[in-house]
XYZ file of C-alpha atoms in Angstrom:
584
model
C 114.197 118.129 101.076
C 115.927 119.409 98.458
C 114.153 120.148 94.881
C 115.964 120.482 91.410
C 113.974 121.912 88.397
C 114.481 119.716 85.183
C 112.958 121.132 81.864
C 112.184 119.078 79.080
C 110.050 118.330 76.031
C 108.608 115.009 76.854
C 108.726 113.354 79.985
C 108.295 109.568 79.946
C 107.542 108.362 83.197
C 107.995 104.642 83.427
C 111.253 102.527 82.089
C 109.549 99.574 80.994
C 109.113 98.710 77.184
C 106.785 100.969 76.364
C 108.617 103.851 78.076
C 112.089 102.753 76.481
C 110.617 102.250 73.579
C 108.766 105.538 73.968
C 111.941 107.582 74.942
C 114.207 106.653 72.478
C 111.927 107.151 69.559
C 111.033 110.624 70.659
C 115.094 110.996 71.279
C 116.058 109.844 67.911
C 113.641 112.423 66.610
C 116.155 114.760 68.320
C 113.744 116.112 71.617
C 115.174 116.681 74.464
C 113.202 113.220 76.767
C 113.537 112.695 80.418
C 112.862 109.084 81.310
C 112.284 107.744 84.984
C 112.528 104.442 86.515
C 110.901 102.878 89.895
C 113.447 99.891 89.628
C 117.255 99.232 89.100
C 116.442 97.804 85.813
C 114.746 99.586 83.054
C 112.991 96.665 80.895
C 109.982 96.538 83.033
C 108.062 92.957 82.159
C 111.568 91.312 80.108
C 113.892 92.837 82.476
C 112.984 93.401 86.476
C 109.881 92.008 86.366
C 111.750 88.763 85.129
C 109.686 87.665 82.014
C 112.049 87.371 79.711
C 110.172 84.734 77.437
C 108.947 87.321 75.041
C 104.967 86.849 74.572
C 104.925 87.204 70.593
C 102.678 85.762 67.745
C 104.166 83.095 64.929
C 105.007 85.693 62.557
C 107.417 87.928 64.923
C 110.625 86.941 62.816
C 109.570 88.631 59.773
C 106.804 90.983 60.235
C 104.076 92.030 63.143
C 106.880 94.305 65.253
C 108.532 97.697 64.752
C 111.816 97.811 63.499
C 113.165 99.132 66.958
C 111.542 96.308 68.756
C 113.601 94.215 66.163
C 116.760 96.052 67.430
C 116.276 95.006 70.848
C 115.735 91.523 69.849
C 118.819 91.652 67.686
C 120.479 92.651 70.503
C 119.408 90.162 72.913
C 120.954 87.919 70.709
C 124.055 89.484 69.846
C 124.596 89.588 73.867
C 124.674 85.770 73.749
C 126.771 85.633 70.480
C 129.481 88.059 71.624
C 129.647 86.350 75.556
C 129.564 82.586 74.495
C 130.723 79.863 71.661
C 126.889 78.920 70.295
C 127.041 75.653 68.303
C 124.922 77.021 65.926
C 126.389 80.657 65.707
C 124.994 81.502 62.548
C 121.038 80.779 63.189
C 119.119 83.918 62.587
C 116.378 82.920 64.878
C 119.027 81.736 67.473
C 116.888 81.447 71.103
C 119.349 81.029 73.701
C 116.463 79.142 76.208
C 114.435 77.120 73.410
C 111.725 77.398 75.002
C 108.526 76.392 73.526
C 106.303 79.171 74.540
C 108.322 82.015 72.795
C 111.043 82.003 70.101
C 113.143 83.852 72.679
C 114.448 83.351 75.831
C 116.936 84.637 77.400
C 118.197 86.075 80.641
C 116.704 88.953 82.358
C 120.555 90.749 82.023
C 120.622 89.703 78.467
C 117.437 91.704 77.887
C 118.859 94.649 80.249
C 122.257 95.356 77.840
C 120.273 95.130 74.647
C 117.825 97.937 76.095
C 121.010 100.026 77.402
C 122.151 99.662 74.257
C 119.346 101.552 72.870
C 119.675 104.107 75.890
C 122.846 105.204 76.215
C 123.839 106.303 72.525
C 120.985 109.083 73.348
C 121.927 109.667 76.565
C 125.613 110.271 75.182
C 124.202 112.645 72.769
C 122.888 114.517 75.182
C 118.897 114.228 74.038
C 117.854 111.899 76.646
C 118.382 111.913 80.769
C 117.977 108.881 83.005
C 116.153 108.721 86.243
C 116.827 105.291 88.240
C 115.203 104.552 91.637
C 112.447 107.337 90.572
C 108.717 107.526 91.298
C 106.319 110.182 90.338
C 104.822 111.869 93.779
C 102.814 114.880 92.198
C 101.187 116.805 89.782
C 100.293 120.315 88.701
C 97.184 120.834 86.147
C 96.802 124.023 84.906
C 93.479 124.282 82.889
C 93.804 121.169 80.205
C 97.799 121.040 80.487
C 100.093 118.864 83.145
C 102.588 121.761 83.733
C 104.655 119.674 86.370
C 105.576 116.504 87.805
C 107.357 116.001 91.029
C 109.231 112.699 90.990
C 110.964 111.417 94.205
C 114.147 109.147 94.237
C 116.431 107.697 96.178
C 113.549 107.213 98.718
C 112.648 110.315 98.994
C 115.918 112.171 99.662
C 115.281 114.029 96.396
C 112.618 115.763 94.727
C 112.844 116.260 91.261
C 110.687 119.009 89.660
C 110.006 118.287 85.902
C 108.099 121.008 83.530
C 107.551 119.270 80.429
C 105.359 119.761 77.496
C 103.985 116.419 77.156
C 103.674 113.425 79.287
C 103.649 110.049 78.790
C 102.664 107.503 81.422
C 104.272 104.385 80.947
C 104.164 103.303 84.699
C 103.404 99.662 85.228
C 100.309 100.359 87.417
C 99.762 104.145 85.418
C 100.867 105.528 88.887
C 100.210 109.134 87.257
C 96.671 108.740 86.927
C 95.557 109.224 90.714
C 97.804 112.110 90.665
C 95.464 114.331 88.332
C 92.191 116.090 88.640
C 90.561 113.764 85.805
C 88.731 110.267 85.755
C 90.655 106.775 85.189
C 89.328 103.189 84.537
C 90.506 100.145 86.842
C 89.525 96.668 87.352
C 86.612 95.302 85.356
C 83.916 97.095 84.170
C 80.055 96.580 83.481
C 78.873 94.505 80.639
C 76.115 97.916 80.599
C 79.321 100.003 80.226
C 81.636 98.367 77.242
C 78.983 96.386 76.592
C 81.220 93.378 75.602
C 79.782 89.717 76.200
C 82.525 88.599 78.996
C 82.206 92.167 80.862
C 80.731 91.328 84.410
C 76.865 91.221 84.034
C 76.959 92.379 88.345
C 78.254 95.530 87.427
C 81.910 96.953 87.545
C 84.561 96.277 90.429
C 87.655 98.451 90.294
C 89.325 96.160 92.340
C 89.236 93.207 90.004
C 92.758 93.517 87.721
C 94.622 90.749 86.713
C 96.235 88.616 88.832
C 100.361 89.310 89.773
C 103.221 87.164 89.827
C 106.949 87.093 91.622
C 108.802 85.017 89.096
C 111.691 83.357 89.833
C 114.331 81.003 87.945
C 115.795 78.112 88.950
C 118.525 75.197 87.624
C 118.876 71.411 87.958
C 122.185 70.747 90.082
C 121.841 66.112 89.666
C 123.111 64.975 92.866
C 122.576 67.384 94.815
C 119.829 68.839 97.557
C 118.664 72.357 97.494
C 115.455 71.274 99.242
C 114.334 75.341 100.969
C 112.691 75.225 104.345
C 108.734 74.650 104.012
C 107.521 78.368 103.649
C 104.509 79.509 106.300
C 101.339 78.538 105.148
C 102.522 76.197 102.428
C 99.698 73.448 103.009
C 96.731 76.159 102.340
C 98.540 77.327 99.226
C 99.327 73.741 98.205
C 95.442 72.792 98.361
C 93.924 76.400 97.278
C 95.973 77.417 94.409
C 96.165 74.326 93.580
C 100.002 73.529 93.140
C 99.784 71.247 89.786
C 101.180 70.392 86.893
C 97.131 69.836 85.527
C 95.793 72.373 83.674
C 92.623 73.174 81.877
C 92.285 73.928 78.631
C 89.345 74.199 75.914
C 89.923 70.399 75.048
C 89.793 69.336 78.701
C 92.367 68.976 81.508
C 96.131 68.320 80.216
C 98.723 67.125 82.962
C 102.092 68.316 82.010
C 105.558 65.842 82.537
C 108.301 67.583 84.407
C 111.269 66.858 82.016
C 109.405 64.733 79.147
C 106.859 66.101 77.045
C 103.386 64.141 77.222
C 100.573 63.483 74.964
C 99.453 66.351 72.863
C 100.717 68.851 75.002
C 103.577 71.346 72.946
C 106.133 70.496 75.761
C 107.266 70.027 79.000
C 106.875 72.276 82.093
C 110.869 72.180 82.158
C 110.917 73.672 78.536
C 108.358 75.910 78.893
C 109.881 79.167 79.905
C 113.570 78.138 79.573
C 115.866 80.806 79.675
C 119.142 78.790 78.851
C 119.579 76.261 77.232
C 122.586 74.326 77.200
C 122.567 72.071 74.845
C 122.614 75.143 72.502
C 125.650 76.011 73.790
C 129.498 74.799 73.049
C 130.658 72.373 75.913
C 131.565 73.996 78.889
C 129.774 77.386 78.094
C 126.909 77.095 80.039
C 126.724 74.318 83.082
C 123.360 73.747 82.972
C 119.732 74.794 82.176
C 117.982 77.456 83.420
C 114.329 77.795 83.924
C 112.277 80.754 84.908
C 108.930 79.569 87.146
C 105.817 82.144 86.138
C 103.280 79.476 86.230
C 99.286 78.990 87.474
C 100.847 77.886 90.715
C 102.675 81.149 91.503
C 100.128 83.414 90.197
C 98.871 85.799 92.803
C 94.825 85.692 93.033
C 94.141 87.433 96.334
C 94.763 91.213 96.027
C 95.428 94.198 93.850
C 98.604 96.609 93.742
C 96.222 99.741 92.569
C 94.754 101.916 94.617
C 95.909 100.786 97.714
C 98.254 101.925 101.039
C 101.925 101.635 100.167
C 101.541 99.432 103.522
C 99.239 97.314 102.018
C 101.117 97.319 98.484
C 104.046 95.809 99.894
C 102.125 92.968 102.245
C 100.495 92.070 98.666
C 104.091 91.520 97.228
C 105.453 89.555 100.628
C 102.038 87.147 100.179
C 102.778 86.678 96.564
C 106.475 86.062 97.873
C 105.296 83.430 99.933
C 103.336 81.927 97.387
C 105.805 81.412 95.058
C 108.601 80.102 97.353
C 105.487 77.611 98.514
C 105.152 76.510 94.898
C 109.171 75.865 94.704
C 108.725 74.130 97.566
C 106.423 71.824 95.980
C 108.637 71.437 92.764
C 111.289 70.511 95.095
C 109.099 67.332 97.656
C 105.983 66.512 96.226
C 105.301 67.131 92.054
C 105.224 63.766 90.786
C 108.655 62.504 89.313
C 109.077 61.855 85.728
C 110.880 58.470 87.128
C 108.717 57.926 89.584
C 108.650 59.323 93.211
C 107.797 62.789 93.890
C 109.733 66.050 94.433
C 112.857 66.912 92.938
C 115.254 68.297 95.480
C 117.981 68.902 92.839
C 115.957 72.547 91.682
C 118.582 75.217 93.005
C 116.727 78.901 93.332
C 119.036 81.439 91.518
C 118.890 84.997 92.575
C 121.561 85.907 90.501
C 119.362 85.875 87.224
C 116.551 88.226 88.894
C 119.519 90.273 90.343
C 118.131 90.302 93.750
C 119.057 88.554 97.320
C 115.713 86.684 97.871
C 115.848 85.313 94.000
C 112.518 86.760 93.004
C 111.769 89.506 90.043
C 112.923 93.399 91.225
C 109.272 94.413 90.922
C 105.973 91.976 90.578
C 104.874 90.761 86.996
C 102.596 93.278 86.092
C 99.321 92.453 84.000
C 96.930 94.850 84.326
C 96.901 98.740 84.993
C 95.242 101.841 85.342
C 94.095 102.948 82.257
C 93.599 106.366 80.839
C 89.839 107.818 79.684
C 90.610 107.217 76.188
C 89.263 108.744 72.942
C 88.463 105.604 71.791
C 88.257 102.319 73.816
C 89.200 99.199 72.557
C 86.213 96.029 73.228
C 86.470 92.129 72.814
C 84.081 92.019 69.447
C 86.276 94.234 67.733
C 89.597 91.809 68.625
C 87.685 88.703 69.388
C 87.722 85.553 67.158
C 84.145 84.970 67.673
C 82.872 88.422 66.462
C 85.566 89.056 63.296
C 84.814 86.266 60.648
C 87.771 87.570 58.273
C 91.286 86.895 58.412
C 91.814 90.654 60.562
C 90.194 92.027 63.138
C 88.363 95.536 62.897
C 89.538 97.736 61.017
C 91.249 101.228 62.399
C 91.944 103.960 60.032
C 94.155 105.493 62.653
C 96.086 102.614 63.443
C 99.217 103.401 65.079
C 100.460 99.899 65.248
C 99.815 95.962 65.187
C 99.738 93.499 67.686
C 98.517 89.310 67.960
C 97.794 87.516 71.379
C 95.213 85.921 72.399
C 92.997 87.380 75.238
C 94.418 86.167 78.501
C 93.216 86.922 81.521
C 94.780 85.848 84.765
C 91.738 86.901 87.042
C 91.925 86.794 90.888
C 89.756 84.761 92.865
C 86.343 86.362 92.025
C 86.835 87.406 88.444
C 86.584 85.635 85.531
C 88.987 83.238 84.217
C 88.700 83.948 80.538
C 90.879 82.931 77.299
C 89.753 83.551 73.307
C 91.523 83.456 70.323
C 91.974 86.655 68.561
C 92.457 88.047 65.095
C 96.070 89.781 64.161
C 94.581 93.355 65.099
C 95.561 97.643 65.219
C 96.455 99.970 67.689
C 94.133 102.432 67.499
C 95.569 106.222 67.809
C 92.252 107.009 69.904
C 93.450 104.641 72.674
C 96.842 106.584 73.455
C 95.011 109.857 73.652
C 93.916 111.392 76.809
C 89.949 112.277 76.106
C 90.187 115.101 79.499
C 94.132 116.839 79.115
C 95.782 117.989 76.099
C 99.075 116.846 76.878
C 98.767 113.619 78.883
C 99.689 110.067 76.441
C 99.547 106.538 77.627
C 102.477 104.715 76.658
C 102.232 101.063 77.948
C 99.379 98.609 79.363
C 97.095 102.295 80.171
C 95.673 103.038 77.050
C 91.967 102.639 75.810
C 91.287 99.095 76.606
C 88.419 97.386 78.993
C 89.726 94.792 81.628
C 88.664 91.906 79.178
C 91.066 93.660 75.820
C 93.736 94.344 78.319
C 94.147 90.660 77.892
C 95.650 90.565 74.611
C 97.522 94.392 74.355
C 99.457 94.148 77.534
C 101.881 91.499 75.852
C 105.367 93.058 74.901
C 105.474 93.585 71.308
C 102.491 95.189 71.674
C 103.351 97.459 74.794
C 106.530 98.454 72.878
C 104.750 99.491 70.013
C 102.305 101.475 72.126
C 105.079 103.320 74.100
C 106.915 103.987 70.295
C 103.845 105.245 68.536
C 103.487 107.515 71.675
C 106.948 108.204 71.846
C 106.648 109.545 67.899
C 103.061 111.303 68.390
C 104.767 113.755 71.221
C 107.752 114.864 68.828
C 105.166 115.102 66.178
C 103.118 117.290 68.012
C 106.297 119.262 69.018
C 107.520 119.428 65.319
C 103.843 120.529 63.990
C 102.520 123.411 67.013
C 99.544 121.082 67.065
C 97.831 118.823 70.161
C 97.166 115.100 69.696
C 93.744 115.719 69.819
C 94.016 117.424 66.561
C 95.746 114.613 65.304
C 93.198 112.168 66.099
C 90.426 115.121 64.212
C 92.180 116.124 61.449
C 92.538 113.610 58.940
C 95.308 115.061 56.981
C 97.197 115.421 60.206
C 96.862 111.919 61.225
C 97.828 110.760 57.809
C 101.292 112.973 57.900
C 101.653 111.159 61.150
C 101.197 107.666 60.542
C 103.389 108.678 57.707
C 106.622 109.300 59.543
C 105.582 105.849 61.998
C 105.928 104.202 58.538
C 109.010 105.543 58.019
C 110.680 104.474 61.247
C 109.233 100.829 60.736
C 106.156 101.050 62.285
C 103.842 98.438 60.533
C 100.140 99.884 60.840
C 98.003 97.342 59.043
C 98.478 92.967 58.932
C 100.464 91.879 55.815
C 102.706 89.381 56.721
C 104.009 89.104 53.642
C 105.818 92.732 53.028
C 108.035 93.580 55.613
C 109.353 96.560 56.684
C 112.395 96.100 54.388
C 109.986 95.881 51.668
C 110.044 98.638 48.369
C 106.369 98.879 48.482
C 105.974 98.458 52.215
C 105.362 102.484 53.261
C 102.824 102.475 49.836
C 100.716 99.189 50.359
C 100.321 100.042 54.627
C 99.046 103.531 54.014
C 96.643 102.239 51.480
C 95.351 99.321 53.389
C 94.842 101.905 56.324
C 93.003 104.492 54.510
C 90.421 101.721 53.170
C 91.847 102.518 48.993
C 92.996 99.203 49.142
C 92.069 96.736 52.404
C 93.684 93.216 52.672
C 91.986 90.287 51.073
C 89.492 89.052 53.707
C 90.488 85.687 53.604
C 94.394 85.955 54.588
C 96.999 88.047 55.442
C 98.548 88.365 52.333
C 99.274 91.013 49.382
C 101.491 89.176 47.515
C 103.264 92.410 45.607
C 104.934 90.306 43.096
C 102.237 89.193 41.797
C 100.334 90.886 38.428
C 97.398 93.164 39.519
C 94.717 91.667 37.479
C 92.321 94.022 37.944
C 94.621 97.498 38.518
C 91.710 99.796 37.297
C 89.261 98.829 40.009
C 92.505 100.047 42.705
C 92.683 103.376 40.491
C 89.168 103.661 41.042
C 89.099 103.399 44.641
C 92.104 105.952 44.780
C 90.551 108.305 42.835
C 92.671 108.273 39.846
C 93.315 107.659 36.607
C 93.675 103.995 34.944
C 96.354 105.224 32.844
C 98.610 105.605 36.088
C 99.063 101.727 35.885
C 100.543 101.798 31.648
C 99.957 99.264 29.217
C 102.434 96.594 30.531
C 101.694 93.927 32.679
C 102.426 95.605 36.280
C 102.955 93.629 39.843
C 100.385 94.556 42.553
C 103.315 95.975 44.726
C 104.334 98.546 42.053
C 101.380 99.935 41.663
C 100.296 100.432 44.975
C 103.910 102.625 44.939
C 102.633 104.097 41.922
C 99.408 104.922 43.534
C 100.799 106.499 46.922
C 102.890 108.332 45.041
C 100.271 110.276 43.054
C 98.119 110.992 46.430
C 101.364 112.210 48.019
């Protein structure tokens, strides 16, 4: 077998958001990144995984993302500007599937050219080499240091040998982790051990992650009768999963329409994770709707992908399969008719949106993975509603980011079923750093969480901000001669580091009115982070244009003098500029 040597600064294993996201921040910085991919897509959970119905919070338009996760928004729909005629052309928050459970939706290919977008300028520029059909196979530790990391592709045919100085694990099941000499978390663990009210009071079980999905998408051909052939086993996953349209929420159980919306409910289960629209499109541009299926019905409860047999791995996926097709097969004879009746033969499977001959996503929809042994881990009362009265949830003086979601938990069959409301919350830099090896960062759903915070930081604005602020914190550690460790320690460090985050858009602290774009946006996040000047407790506002009535209790708290503010009547956004300008 034949083994090539690749040398590089930063290795980002892992091509879905939070390695893309991860690799071409650190390649824009100008390092030289080598970035690997399991699937044909990079994209991971919008791309071959085939969720592309981003999972965002309401204020995603204007504020609570990085400016590079803006790009590849922008560029999802600029794909659908530049291919069709839109009747509305010139909407700024243009979603091309309208559906209701994310302001956009789109097709997994749509999602695919933005991210090559992204890519390939670096790759062109000779910073940043591209590793499809790659998966890591080994690792050499030499004291606290990965030296190297053997990656084998095309099936094995090839061995590739990397030697980089830092590593980032963006994998979607952290598939470096059991390759080292040091401890990882999976499953759920102990309410003894994170010590979080929803932990498991039995004690922990590894095996207990988050539920997986095959998506798949389908359209509505009127007329017509793609009815599939009844998949094996399709009565026992009819009556266990259940196959419904009835869900259960905090206010009770909610039974959604097919096409119509009913009741209370935001919409129907058509809408919900549309990924066309046509209606939004000029007559003849698009035929029809189409609709990707990631629902209860199809979500797989019986198994984990970690730590497993490859043999066993793939059985997993075929069951899930199986599942899946048996819920279409439902949607297609028996779900109860809007018009009456039942079944609605006219759903056509589409394997052209997945890219794939059987229809369903490239690679399972990942929710939960290893996790590193963080310096700092991340537990439910310091996200949770319940435990964080104020407008924000705990505070994190070395934020590295900001994320929204609710916890979410898709447990299998024996785990807990749990859903809270959280408060907009930070990315703490202690989560991306490995507490056992120098040069080892997590860069998507592996960082510092517990199986019940997983739940609200695996969503993707939040992954791609966790792969970019890791992305960054390698080439800062390059540019500096210093170990993210001694970022996390050294207080001045840090600061110089969230610094330059700031500067490439990277909100660290919840002000949804000052966005990136903002004069006074670098000035009032760094102050709001270092605790000279916190958010009001009641909202998640600054309001800079508004007169500082009190500007010499902010002096105060900074350290300086009131005269730094003048005589005249000064807005609360210039003086925090004024003020982060005199502590430099």
């Amino acid at each position: 077998m034949e083994t090539r040597t690749i040398e590089c600064d930063i290795l980002v294993l892992g091509g879905g958001l939070g390695g893309v996201a991860a690799a071409v921040r650190a390649a824009r910085l100008g390092y030289r990144v080598c970035l690997t991919e399991e699937n044909p897509w990079i994209g991971g959970q919008a791309t071959s995984q085939g969720v592309a119905a981003l999972d965002e919070h309401p204020h995603i338009e204007h504020f609570g993302g990085t400016a590079l996760y803006g790009e590849f928004r922008a560029g999802i729909r600029a794909f659908y500007r530049r291919k069709y005629k839109l009747k509305n052309p010139d909407d700024p928050h243009f979603n091309p599937g309208a559906g209701w459970v994310s302001a956009l939706c789109f097709e997994p290919r749509a999602g695919l050219t933005s991210l090559l977008s992204l890519v390939v300028p670096q790759v062109e520029a000779g910073r940043l080499m591209l590793f499809y059909r790659a998966r890591a196979s080994a690792a050499h530790v030499q004291g606290q240091s990965i030296r190297t990391v053997d990656v084998i592709q095309d099936g094995g045919t090839h061995v590739l040998r990397f030697t980089p100085t830092y590593v980032l694990d963006a994998t979607e099941l952290g598939d470096l982790l059991p390759l080292l000499p040091v401890p990882y978390v999976s499953g759920a663990e102990s309410r003894d051990q994170t010590g979080e009210p929803h932990a498991r009071a039995e004690g922990p079980a590894p095996h207990l992650t988050q539920s997986f999905t095959c998506p798949f998408a389908v359209d509505f051909c009127p007329g017509q009768d793609h009815t599939i052939p009844r998949p094996p086993n399709y009565e026992r996953h009819r009556d266990q999963q259940p196959y419904t349209l009835t869900l259960q929420y905090a206010r009770g159980l909610r039974t959604y329409r097919f096409f119509e919306t009913a009741g209370d409910l935001p919409g129907s289960f058509w809408a919900y994770r549309r990924l066309l629209c046509a209606d939004q499109f000029a007559e003849g541009q698009v035929p029809r709707d189409v609709v990707l299926i990631n629902w209860q019905g199809n979500d797989y409860t019986s198994g984990t992908l970690i730590d497993v047999p490859p043999a066993e791995q793939a059985q997993q996926i075929a069951a899930a399969k199986e599942l899946s097709l048996g819920l279409l097969y439902w949607l297609q004879t028996e779900v109860p008719r809007d018009d009456g009746g039942h079944g609605y033969p006219e759903l056509r499977l589409r394997p052209d949106i997945m890219g794939t001959a059987d229809g369903f996503s490239q690679y399972p929809y990942i929710r939960e993975s290893r996790r590193i042994e963080a310096r700092k881990t991340i537990v439910e009362q310091e996200v949770a509603a319940p435990h964080q009265p104020h407008a924000r949830a705990a505070p994190f003086s070395d934020s590295v980011g900001v994320g929204w979601y609710a916890i979410d938990i898709h447990g299998q069959a024996t785990d807990v079923v749990y859903t809270a409301p959280t408060k907009p919350f930070q990315i703490p830099l202690g989560a991306l750093v490995s507490r056992n090896l120098d040069n080892l960062l997590a860069a998507c759903k592996n960082i510092g969480t517990t199986h019940i915070t997983n739940g609200c930081y695996r969503l993707h604005p939040v992954e791609w901000n966790i792969g970019e602020a890791a992305g960054a914190l390698a080439a800062f550690c390059l540019g500096q001669q210093r170990t993210p460790a001694d970022v996390c320690s050294i207080a001045a460090l840090r600061r110089q580091y969230q610094q330059t985050l700031l500067a490439a858009g990277v909100p660290l602290y919840w002000y949804e009115d000052v966005p990136l774009g903002h004069p006074a946006f670098a000035a009032v996040q760094m102050l709001a982070v270092e605790g000279i000047w916190p958010g009001c407790a009641d909202h998640l506002r600054f309001d800079p244009d508004a007169l500082a009535d009190e500007p010499d209790e902010h002096l105060r708290a900074a350290g300086l003098s009131s005269d730094l503010a003048g005589r005249d009547p000064i807005t609360r956004g210039d003086l925090a500029c004024r003020i982060a300008q005199r502590l430099g």
